[in-house]
mmCIF file with all atom_site columns, C-alpha atoms in Angstrom:
data_model
loop_
_atom_site.group_PDB
_atom_site.id
_atom_site.type_symbol
_atom_site.label_atom_id
_atom_site.label_alt_id
_atom_site.label_comp_id
_atom_site.label_asym_id
_atom_site.label_entity_id
_atom_site.label_seq_id
_atom_site.pdbx_PDB_ins_code
_atom_site.Cartn_x
_atom_site.Cartn_y
_atom_site.Cartn_z
_atom_site.occupancy
_atom_site.B_iso_or_equiv
_atom_site.pdbx_formal_charge
_atom_site.auth_seq_id
_atom_site.auth_comp_id
_atom_site.auth_asym_id
_atom_site.auth_atom_id
_atom_site.pdbx_PDB_model_num
ATOM 1  C CA . MET A 1 1  ? 0.000  0.000  0.000  1.00 51.00 ? 239 MET A CA 1
ATOM 2  C CA . PRO A 1 2  ? 1.565  3.342  -1.012 1.00 60.00 ? 240 PRO A CA 1
ATOM 3  C CA . ARG A 1 3  ? 2.107  5.823  1.787  1.00 63.00 ? 241 ARG A CA 1
ATOM 4  C CA . GLY A 1 4  ? 2.777  8.949  -0.231 1.00 66.00 ? 242 GLY A CA 1
ATOM 5  C CA . ASP A 1 5  ? 5.877  10.754 -1.385 1.00 72.00 ? 243 ASP A CA 1
ATOM 6  C CA . ARG A 1 6  ? 8.877  10.756 0.909  1.00 79.00 ? 244 ARG A CA 1
ATOM 7  C CA . ILE A 1 7  ? 12.329 12.180 0.305  1.00 83.00 ? 245 ILE A CA 1
ATOM 8  C CA . VAL A 1 8  ? 15.506 10.850 1.912  1.00 87.00 ? 246 VAL A CA 1
ATOM 9  C CA . PHE A 1 9  ? 18.017 13.436 3.103  1.00 89.00 ? 247 PHE A CA 1
ATOM 10 C CA . ALA A 1 10 ? 21.617 12.968 4.179  1.00 91.00 ? 248 ALA A CA 1
ATOM 11 C CA . GLY A 1 11 ? 22.466 15.116 7.192  1.00 90.00 ? 249 GLY A CA 1
ATOM 12 C CA . THR A 1 12 ? 26.009 16.417 7.518  1.00 91.00 ? 250 THR A CA 1
ATOM 13 C CA . CYS A 1 13 ? 27.717 18.404 10.263 1.00 91.00 ? 251 CYS A CA 1
ATOM 14 C CA . LYS A 1 14 ? 27.859 22.153 9.600  1.00 88.00 ? 252 LYS A CA 1
ATOM 15 C CA . GLY A 1 15 ? 31.025 22.381 11.636 1.00 84.00 ? 253 GLY A CA 1
ATOM 16 C CA . SER A 1 16 ? 31.935 24.118 14.862 1.00 81.00 ? 254 SER A CA 1
ATOM 17 C CA . THR A 1 17 ? 34.345 26.829 15.908 1.00 79.00 ? 255 THR A CA 1
ATOM 18 C CA . ASN A 1 18 ? 37.081 24.197 16.319 1.00 77.00 ? 256 ASN A CA 1
ATOM 19 C CA . ASN A 1 19 ? 36.492 22.531 12.945 1.00 81.00 ? 257 ASN A CA 1
ATOM 20 C CA . PRO A 1 20 ? 34.496 24.782 10.544 1.00 82.00 ? 258 PRO A CA 1
ATOM 21 C CA . ASP A 1 21 ? 34.715 22.466 7.509  1.00 84.00 ? 259 ASP A CA 1
ATOM 22 C CA . CYS A 1 22 ? 33.848 19.109 9.101  1.00 87.00 ? 260 CYS A CA 1
ATOM 23 C CA . ASN A 1 23 ? 31.098 17.796 6.723  1.00 86.00 ? 261 ASN A CA 1
ATOM 24 C CA . LYS A 1 24 ? 30.892 14.419 8.498  1.00 89.00 ? 262 LYS A CA 1
ATOM 25 C CA . ARG A 1 25 ? 27.641 12.534 7.879  1.00 89.00 ? 263 ARG A CA 1
ATOM 26 C CA . THR A 1 26 ? 25.724 12.433 11.148 1.00 90.00 ? 264 THR A CA 1
ATOM 27 C CA . ALA A 1 27 ? 22.108 11.667 10.188 1.00 89.00 ? 265 ALA A CA 1
ATOM 28 C CA . THR A 1 28 ? 19.760 10.182 7.621  1.00 89.00 ? 266 THR A CA 1
ATOM 29 C CA . VAL A 1 29 ? 16.217 11.558 7.644  1.00 87.00 ? 267 VAL A CA 1
ATOM 30 C CA . ARG A 1 30 ? 13.177 10.504 5.627  1.00 84.00 ? 268 ARG A CA 1
ATOM 31 C CA . LEU A 1 31 ? 10.645 13.326 5.398  1.00 80.00 ? 269 LEU A CA 1
ATOM 32 C CA . HIS A 1 32 ? 7.093  13.041 4.130  1.00 77.00 ? 270 HIS A CA 1
ATOM 33 C CA . ARG A 1 33 ? 5.689  15.727 1.858  1.00 71.00 ? 271 ARG A CA 1
ATOM 34 C CA . GLN A 1 34 ? 3.814  18.235 4.021  1.00 69.00 ? 272 GLN A CA 1
ATOM 35 C CA . LYS A 1 35 ? 0.276  19.301 3.138  1.00 70.00 ? 273 LYS A CA 1
ATOM 36 C CA . ASN A 1 36 ? 0.236  22.405 5.329  1.00 74.00 ? 274 ASN A CA 1
ATOM 37 C CA . GLY A 1 37 ? 2.865  24.290 3.340  1.00 71.00 ? 275 GLY A CA 1
ATOM 38 C CA . LYS A 1 38 ? 5.925  23.536 5.470  1.00 71.00 ? 276 LYS A CA 1
ATOM 39 C CA . SER A 1 39 ? 9.106  22.817 3.582  1.00 76.00 ? 277 SER A CA 1
ATOM 40 C CA . TRP A 1 40 ? 11.935 20.450 4.454  1.00 75.00 ? 278 TRP A CA 1
ATOM 41 C CA . LYS A 1 41 ? 14.008 23.606 4.902  1.00 77.00 ? 279 LYS A CA 1
ATOM 42 C CA . ASP A 1 42 ? 11.948 24.378 8.024  1.00 81.00 ? 280 ASP A CA 1
ATOM 43 C CA . PHE A 1 43 ? 13.036 21.083 9.629  1.00 82.00 ? 281 PHE A CA 1
ATOM 44 C CA . LYS A 1 44 ? 15.784 21.759 12.201 1.00 87.00 ? 282 LYS A CA 1
ATOM 45 C CA . LEU A 1 45 ? 17.916 19.107 13.858 1.00 89.00 ? 283 LEU A CA 1
ATOM 46 C CA . GLU A 1 46 ? 20.975 19.071 16.118 1.00 91.00 ? 284 GLU A CA 1
ATOM 47 C CA . LYS A 1 47 ? 23.125 15.959 16.403 1.00 91.00 ? 285 LYS A CA 1
ATOM 48 C CA . TYR A 1 48 ? 26.352 15.053 18.166 1.00 92.00 ? 286 TYR A CA 1
ATOM 49 C CA . CYS A 1 49 ? 29.374 14.996 15.844 1.00 90.00 ? 287 CYS A CA 1
ATOM 50 C CA . SER A 1 50 ? 32.150 12.691 17.036 1.00 88.00 ? 288 SER A CA 1
ATOM 51 C CA . THR A 1 51 ? 34.776 14.584 15.023 1.00 88.00 ? 289 THR A CA 1
ATOM 52 C CA . CYS A 1 52 ? 33.913 18.032 16.427 1.00 88.00 ? 290 CYS A CA 1
ATOM 53 C CA . ARG A 1 53 ? 32.921 16.523 19.827 1.00 89.00 ? 291 ARG A CA 1
ATOM 54 C CA . VAL A 1 54 ? 29.960 18.902 20.228 1.00 89.00 ? 292 VAL A CA 1
ATOM 55 C CA . ARG A 1 55 ? 26.281 19.053 19.266 1.00 91.00 ? 293 ARG A CA 1
ATOM 56 C CA . THR A 1 56 ? 26.053 20.852 15.934 1.00 89.00 ? 294 THR A CA 1
ATOM 57 C CA . GLU A 1 57 ? 23.264 21.852 13.583 1.00 89.00 ? 295 GLU A CA 1
ATOM 58 C CA . VAL A 1 58 ? 22.686 19.442 10.701 1.00 90.00 ? 296 VAL A CA 1
ATOM 59 C CA . LYS A 1 59 ? 22.819 20.557 7.058  1.00 89.00 ? 297 LYS A CA 1
ATOM 60 C CA . PHE A 1 60 ? 20.544 18.527 4.759  1.00 88.00 ? 298 PHE A CA 1
ATOM 61 C CA . LYS A 1 61 ? 21.227 17.404 1.211  1.00 88.00 ? 299 LYS A CA 1
ATOM 62 C CA . GLU A 1 62 ? 18.657 15.540 -0.866 1.00 87.00 ? 300 GLU A CA 1
ATOM 63 C CA . GLU A 1 63 ? 19.714 11.957 -1.440 1.00 83.00 ? 301 GLU A CA 1
ATOM 64 C CA . ARG A 1 64 ? 16.871 10.248 -3.288 1.00 73.00 ? 302 ARG A CA 1
ATOM 65 C CA . HIS A 1 65 ? 13.114 10.065 -3.789 1.00 64.00 ? 303 HIS A CA 1
ATOM 66 C CA . SER A 1 66 ? 11.054 7.070  -2.770 1.00 56.00 ? 304 SER A CA 1
ATOM 67 C CA . LYS A 1 67 ? 7.396  6.205  -3.220 1.00 54.00 ? 305 LYS A CA 1
#
């Protein structure tokens, strides 16, 4: 049974003051298309980066579409 359109995003570390160009992959997120007008750009997430050793904001990049 189809569940609607979802998009898979790869989440990478934005970097910290110690390591501004880290770009380590820290998350994989599957987001469903929103009906109420919210975009995936409004989705905020903070994850722990083992390279930077702090919680940093995650930068999303579209990986693939799935149906």
